């Protein structure tokens, strides 16, 4: 493997990596040599995930805590640093979505989405960077979204959080690049995961809409995301800062086309 992308000897902390895109990115990093530390909030889901990682031969450590809990985040980052080893890479992937029209959304629901999707990455990065700065080295990757750039009915809170995450990423890059810490983001397009299952069901109008709206003509597969995660975790991105890499099949490249337009 080209040593630019080799993660041997590196340790990656991936939040929300018990399933979906988080697991796919974590597995990609592990296949490039990284040791994994993952977190989740559901013990049953974590047990299943750890078995899955280990079945594939990956070295994984796991913690159960909520990234919005600053005390727990501090405790587990410290525990990882002291008992497992340096955290070289942080992937802020944990996130939730609530699909409710803004006019109907309870403030408590809105606050929860902002807390998990925007404040959680801040809490985790703030803890991890305390250890990266003295080492003058580190990689932080914040998982953004199409909603970082685009609105959509019913996901206003999520879009506000993911839009904010773009500027938080740029701000982290601004303040931490001087310590040789590269902070960037990945913006997944529409992927086949449990989060999108409700809007991806066969025959669901949104399913047809996305396939038509995506120049690649398909939903992303979680494995499509691993390459960007490996790139932003490796030496290959040592001079990349504050960038969001969109892995979206071309959605953001185009205004789209009428549903009935033929291919040529
Ligand atoms: C939705 C989807 C999106 C995707 C992803 C797109 O309801 O529109 O869940 O939010 O999950 O975030 O990048």
GROMACS .gro file of C-alpha atoms and ligand atoms in nm:
model
  277
    1UNK     CA    1   0.000   0.000   0.000
    2UNK     CA    2   0.127   0.352  -0.074
    3UNK     CA    3   0.271   0.469   0.260
    4UNK     CA    4   0.084   0.800   0.215
    5UNK     CA    5  -0.236   0.617   0.307
    6UNK     CA    6  -0.090   0.370   0.555
    7UNK     CA    7  -0.245   0.399   0.902
    8UNK     CA    8  -0.033   0.127   1.065
    9UNK     CA    9   0.050   0.225   1.422
   10UNK     CA   10  -0.228   0.486   1.428
   11UNK     CA   11  -0.530   0.480   1.660
   12UNK     CA   12  -0.868   0.612   1.553
   13UNK     CA   13  -1.154   0.709   1.783
   14UNK     CA   14  -1.477   0.684   1.580
   15UNK     CA   15  -1.797   0.794   1.750
   16UNK     CA   16  -2.127   0.626   1.668
   17UNK     CA   17  -1.944   0.336   1.501
   18UNK     CA   18  -2.174   0.048   1.601
   19UNK     CA   19  -2.344   0.051   1.259
   20UNK     CA   20  -2.396   0.238   0.934
   21UNK     CA   21  -2.154   0.496   0.801
   22UNK     CA   22  -1.956   0.508   1.126
   23UNK     CA   23  -1.886   0.135   1.112
   24UNK     CA   24  -1.802   0.152   0.741
   25UNK     CA   25  -1.551   0.433   0.794
   26UNK     CA   26  -1.403   0.261   1.102
   27UNK     CA   27  -1.359  -0.064   0.908
   28UNK     CA   28  -1.190   0.130   0.627
   29UNK     CA   29  -0.946   0.286   0.872
   30UNK     CA   30  -0.881  -0.055   1.031
   31UNK     CA   31  -0.818  -0.213   0.691
   32UNK     CA   32  -0.555   0.057   0.639
   33UNK     CA   33  -0.386  -0.045   0.964
   34UNK     CA   34  -0.551   0.166   1.234
   35UNK     CA   35  -0.642   0.037   1.579
   36UNK     CA   36  -1.001   0.133   1.665
   37UNK     CA   37  -1.169   0.290   1.963
   38UNK     CA   38  -1.543   0.318   1.911
   39UNK     CA   39  -1.830   0.452   2.114
   40UNK     CA   40  -2.202   0.403   2.112
   41UNK     CA   41  -2.494   0.446   2.348
   42UNK     CA   42  -2.660   0.103   2.323
   43UNK     CA   43  -2.484  -0.194   2.493
   44UNK     CA   44  -2.661  -0.457   2.281
   45UNK     CA   45  -2.571  -0.280   1.959
   46UNK     CA   46  -2.212  -0.236   2.082
   47UNK     CA   47  -2.173  -0.606   2.168
   48UNK     CA   48  -2.290  -0.703   1.819
   49UNK     CA   49  -2.063  -0.447   1.656
   50UNK     CA   50  -1.753  -0.552   1.851
   51UNK     CA   51  -1.809  -0.914   1.745
   52UNK     CA   52  -1.841  -0.796   1.384
   53UNK     CA   53  -1.518  -0.594   1.396
   54UNK     CA   54  -1.329  -0.879   1.564
   55UNK     CA   55  -1.466  -1.134   1.316
   56UNK     CA   56  -1.299  -0.924   1.045
   57UNK     CA   57  -0.972  -0.929   1.241
   58UNK     CA   58  -0.980  -0.566   1.354
   59UNK     CA   59  -0.836  -0.450   1.688
   60UNK     CA   60  -1.117  -0.262   1.862
   61UNK     CA   61  -1.184  -0.108   2.201
   62UNK     CA   62  -1.534   0.011   2.290
   63UNK     CA   63  -1.696   0.257   2.527
   64UNK     CA   64  -2.061   0.323   2.600
   65UNK     CA   65  -2.133   0.694   2.651
   66UNK     CA   66  -2.320   0.987   2.498
   67UNK     CA   67  -2.097   1.240   2.321
   68UNK     CA   68  -2.312   1.523   2.459
   69UNK     CA   69  -2.202   1.432   2.814
   70UNK     CA   70  -1.885   1.637   2.864
   71UNK     CA   71  -1.785   1.459   3.187
   72UNK     CA   72  -1.816   1.115   3.026
   73UNK     CA   73  -1.637   1.234   2.713
   74UNK     CA   74  -1.349   1.366   2.924
   75UNK     CA   75  -1.337   1.044   3.128
   76UNK     CA   76  -1.332   0.807   2.829
   77UNK     CA   77  -1.087   1.012   2.621
   78UNK     CA   78  -0.854   1.021   2.925
   79UNK     CA   79  -0.907   0.647   2.980
   80UNK     CA   80  -0.825   0.575   2.616
   81UNK     CA   81  -0.512   0.791   2.622
   82UNK     CA   82  -0.388   0.640   2.950
   83UNK     CA   83  -0.492   0.274   2.911
   84UNK     CA   84  -0.501   0.213   2.535
   85UNK     CA   85  -0.269   0.471   2.376
   86UNK     CA   86  -0.253   0.795   2.181
   87UNK     CA   87  -0.564   0.897   1.987
   88UNK     CA   88  -0.420   1.000   1.649
   89UNK     CA   89  -0.750   1.036   1.464
   90UNK     CA   90  -1.095   1.149   1.582
   91UNK     CA   91  -1.395   1.087   1.355
   92UNK     CA   92  -1.698   1.276   1.487
   93UNK     CA   93  -1.965   1.061   1.328
   94UNK     CA   94  -2.228   1.015   1.603
   95UNK     CA   95  -2.548   1.194   1.506
   96UNK     CA   96  -2.925   1.186   1.509
   97UNK     CA   97  -3.196   1.320   1.282
   98UNK     CA   98  -3.555   1.412   1.355
   99UNK     CA   99  -3.776   1.466   1.051
  100UNK     CA  100  -4.033   1.721   1.173
  101UNK     CA  101  -4.150   2.042   1.000
  102UNK     CA  102  -3.992   2.337   1.184
  103UNK     CA  103  -4.334   2.491   1.257
  104UNK     CA  104  -4.432   2.174   1.443
  105UNK     CA  105  -4.100   2.091   1.609
  106UNK     CA  106  -4.075   2.105   1.988
  107UNK     CA  107  -3.788   2.322   2.106
  108UNK     CA  108  -3.670   2.022   2.311
  109UNK     CA  109  -3.642   1.811   1.993
  110UNK     CA  110  -3.460   2.093   1.814
  111UNK     CA  111  -3.217   2.134   2.103
  112UNK     CA  112  -3.149   1.757   2.112
  113UNK     CA  113  -3.052   1.749   1.743
  114UNK     CA  114  -2.822   2.052   1.782
  115UNK     CA  115  -2.675   1.902   2.099
  116UNK     CA  116  -2.585   1.565   1.947
  117UNK     CA  117  -2.494   1.673   1.594
  118UNK     CA  118  -2.312   2.002   1.663
  119UNK     CA  119  -2.221   2.027   2.031
  120UNK     CA  120  -2.116   1.662   2.055
  121UNK     CA  121  -1.838   1.705   1.794
  122UNK     CA  122  -1.717   2.014   1.982
  123UNK     CA  123  -1.713   1.827   2.315
  124UNK     CA  124  -1.522   1.530   2.171
  125UNK     CA  125  -1.275   1.741   1.972
  126UNK     CA  126  -1.207   1.966   2.270
  127UNK     CA  127  -1.114   1.663   2.481
  128UNK     CA  128  -0.903   1.490   2.217
  129UNK     CA  129  -0.717   1.803   2.113
  130UNK     CA  130  -0.582   1.851   2.468
  131UNK     CA  131  -0.365   1.546   2.397
  132UNK     CA  132  -0.296   1.615   2.027
  133UNK     CA  133  -0.160   1.966   2.083
  134UNK     CA  134   0.139   1.862   2.303
  135UNK     CA  135   0.219   1.591   2.049
  136UNK     CA  136   0.198   1.847   1.768
  137UNK     CA  137   0.006   1.599   1.556
  138UNK     CA  138  -0.353   1.485   1.492
  139UNK     CA  139  -0.643   1.438   1.253
  140UNK     CA  140  -1.001   1.542   1.320
  141UNK     CA  141  -1.281   1.454   1.080
  142UNK     CA  142  -1.633   1.590   1.131
  143UNK     CA  143  -1.910   1.406   0.947
  144UNK     CA  144  -2.128   1.664   0.777
  145UNK     CA  145  -2.410   1.607   0.529
  146UNK     CA  146  -2.587   1.724   0.211
  147UNK     CA  147  -2.774   1.932   0.466
  148UNK     CA  148  -2.450   2.118   0.532
  149UNK     CA  149  -2.518   2.292   0.201
  150UNK     CA  150  -2.885   2.227   0.119
  151UNK     CA  151  -3.218   2.250   0.299
  152UNK     CA  152  -3.497   1.998   0.279
  153UNK     CA  153  -3.848   1.990   0.425
  154UNK     CA  154  -3.862   1.840   0.777
  155UNK     CA  155  -3.487   1.830   0.849
  156UNK     CA  156  -3.433   2.196   0.950
  157UNK     CA  157  -3.278   2.120   1.289
  158UNK     CA  158  -3.043   1.866   1.134
  159UNK     CA  159  -2.947   2.112   0.856
  160UNK     CA  160  -2.882   2.386   1.112
  161UNK     CA  161  -2.652   2.151   1.303
  162UNK     CA  162  -2.473   2.016   0.995
  163UNK     CA  163  -2.439   2.368   0.850
  164UNK     CA  164  -2.290   2.481   1.179
  165UNK     CA  165  -2.058   2.181   1.174
  166UNK     CA  166  -1.901   2.313   0.852
  167UNK     CA  167  -1.806   2.639   1.022
  168UNK     CA  168  -1.700   2.459   1.341
  169UNK     CA  169  -1.471   2.246   1.121
  170UNK     CA  170  -1.322   2.558   0.961
  171UNK     CA  171  -1.282   2.716   1.306
  172UNK     CA  172  -1.108   2.410   1.448
  173UNK     CA  173  -0.880   2.412   1.142
  174UNK     CA  174  -0.806   2.781   1.197
  175UNK     CA  175  -0.710   2.738   1.562
  176UNK     CA  176  -0.541   2.396   1.553
  177UNK     CA  177  -0.353   2.375   1.220
  178UNK     CA  178  -0.061   2.555   1.389
  179UNK     CA  179  -0.018   2.239   1.602
  180UNK     CA  180  -0.001   2.017   1.291
  181UNK     CA  181  -0.358   1.903   1.354
  182UNK     CA  182  -0.561   1.880   1.036
  183UNK     CA  183  -0.936   1.927   1.081
  184UNK     CA  184  -1.165   1.852   0.787
  185UNK     CA  185  -1.512   1.719   0.715
  186UNK     CA  186  -1.678   1.454   0.504
  187UNK     CA  187  -2.021   1.528   0.359
  188UNK     CA  188  -2.197   1.204   0.269
  189UNK     CA  189  -2.469   1.219   0.005
  190UNK     CA  190  -2.764   0.987   0.033
  191UNK     CA  191  -2.648   0.648   0.160
  192UNK     CA  192  -2.824   0.319   0.220
  193UNK     CA  193  -2.824   0.315   0.602
  194UNK     CA  194  -3.070   0.268   0.887
  195UNK     CA  195  -3.104   0.648   0.905
  196UNK     CA  196  -3.236   0.666   0.550
  197UNK     CA  197  -3.430   0.339   0.556
  198UNK     CA  198  -3.767   0.513   0.621
  199UNK     CA  199  -3.727   0.730   0.307
  200UNK     CA  200  -3.559   0.464   0.091
  201UNK     CA  201  -3.828   0.196   0.097
  202UNK     CA  202  -3.913   0.049  -0.244
  203UNK     CA  203  -4.167   0.274  -0.411
  204UNK     CA  204  -4.122   0.558  -0.159
  205UNK     CA  205  -4.134   0.882  -0.366
  206UNK     CA  206  -3.815   1.001  -0.200
  207UNK     CA  207  -3.628   0.692  -0.319
  208UNK     CA  208  -3.711   0.774  -0.683
  209UNK     CA  209  -3.631   1.140  -0.622
  210UNK     CA  210  -3.283   1.070  -0.487
  211UNK     CA  211  -3.190   0.824  -0.760
  212UNK     CA  212  -3.292   1.087  -1.015
  213UNK     CA  213  -3.129   1.376  -0.825
  214UNK     CA  214  -2.795   1.188  -0.793
  215UNK     CA  215  -2.589   1.196  -1.118
  216UNK     CA  216  -2.443   0.856  -1.024
  217UNK     CA  217  -2.802   0.730  -1.030
  218UNK     CA  218  -2.786   0.535  -0.706
  219UNK     CA  219  -2.779   0.557  -0.327
  220UNK     CA  220  -2.431   0.547  -0.177
  221UNK     CA  221  -2.312   0.226  -0.015
  222UNK     CA  222  -2.141   0.277   0.325
  223UNK     CA  223  -1.818   0.133   0.180
  224UNK     CA  224  -1.814   0.429  -0.065
  225UNK     CA  225  -1.719   0.651   0.230
  226UNK     CA  226  -1.408   0.468   0.352
  227UNK     CA  227  -1.169   0.622   0.096
  228UNK     CA  228  -1.235   0.981   0.205
  229UNK     CA  229  -1.196   0.880   0.570
  230UNK     CA  230  -0.864   0.707   0.497
  231UNK     CA  231  -0.740   1.009   0.300
  232UNK     CA  232  -0.828   1.259   0.574
  233UNK     CA  233  -0.678   1.029   0.841
  234UNK     CA  234  -0.347   0.976   0.662
  235UNK     CA  235  -0.026   1.158   0.570
  236UNK     CA  236  -0.181   1.221   0.231
  237UNK     CA  237  -0.385   1.505   0.384
  238UNK     CA  238  -0.114   1.668   0.597
  239UNK     CA  239  -0.161   2.003   0.420
  240UNK     CA  240  -0.541   1.985   0.390
  241UNK     CA  241  -0.733   2.195   0.643
  242UNK     CA  242  -1.089   2.315   0.684
  243UNK     CA  243  -1.216   2.131   0.377
  244UNK     CA  244  -1.539   1.935   0.346
  245UNK     CA  245  -1.509   1.645   0.103
  246UNK     CA  246  -1.853   1.564  -0.037
  247UNK     CA  247  -1.899   1.197  -0.122
  248UNK     CA  248  -2.237   1.243  -0.285
  249UNK     CA  249  -2.245   1.081  -0.629
  250UNK     CA  250  -2.255   1.433  -0.777
  251UNK     CA  251  -2.564   1.576  -0.604
  252UNK     CA  252  -2.399   1.909  -0.519
  253UNK     CA  253  -2.258   1.937  -0.872
  254UNK     CA  254  -2.595   1.975  -1.038
  255UNK     CA  255  -2.934   2.146  -1.023
  256UNK     CA  256  -3.078   1.807  -1.121
  257UNK     CA  257  -3.298   1.709  -1.412
  258UNK     CA  258  -3.669   1.653  -1.472
  259UNK     CA  259  -3.775   1.305  -1.358
  260UNK     CA  260  -3.887   1.208  -1.709
  261UNK     CA  261  -3.580   1.338  -1.897
  262UNK     CA  262  -3.417   1.065  -2.108
  263UNK     CA  263  -3.051   0.979  -2.057
  264UNK     CA  264  -2.892   1.170  -2.342
  265LIG     C1  265  -3.279   1.308   0.494
  265LIG     C2  266  -3.159   1.217   0.503
  265LIG     C3  267  -3.031   1.297   0.493
  265LIG     C4  268  -2.915   1.200   0.487
  265LIG     C5  269  -2.782   1.266   0.484
  265LIG     C6  270  -2.763   1.338   0.355
  265LIG     O1  271  -3.374   1.289   0.571
  265LIG     O2  272  -3.275   1.397   0.407
  265LIG     O3  273  -3.161   1.142   0.624
  265LIG     O4  274  -3.022   1.383   0.601
  265LIG     O5  275  -2.919   1.114   0.597
  265LIG     O6  276  -2.764   1.351   0.593
  265LIG     O7  277  -2.632   1.389   0.353
   0.00000   0.00000   0.00000
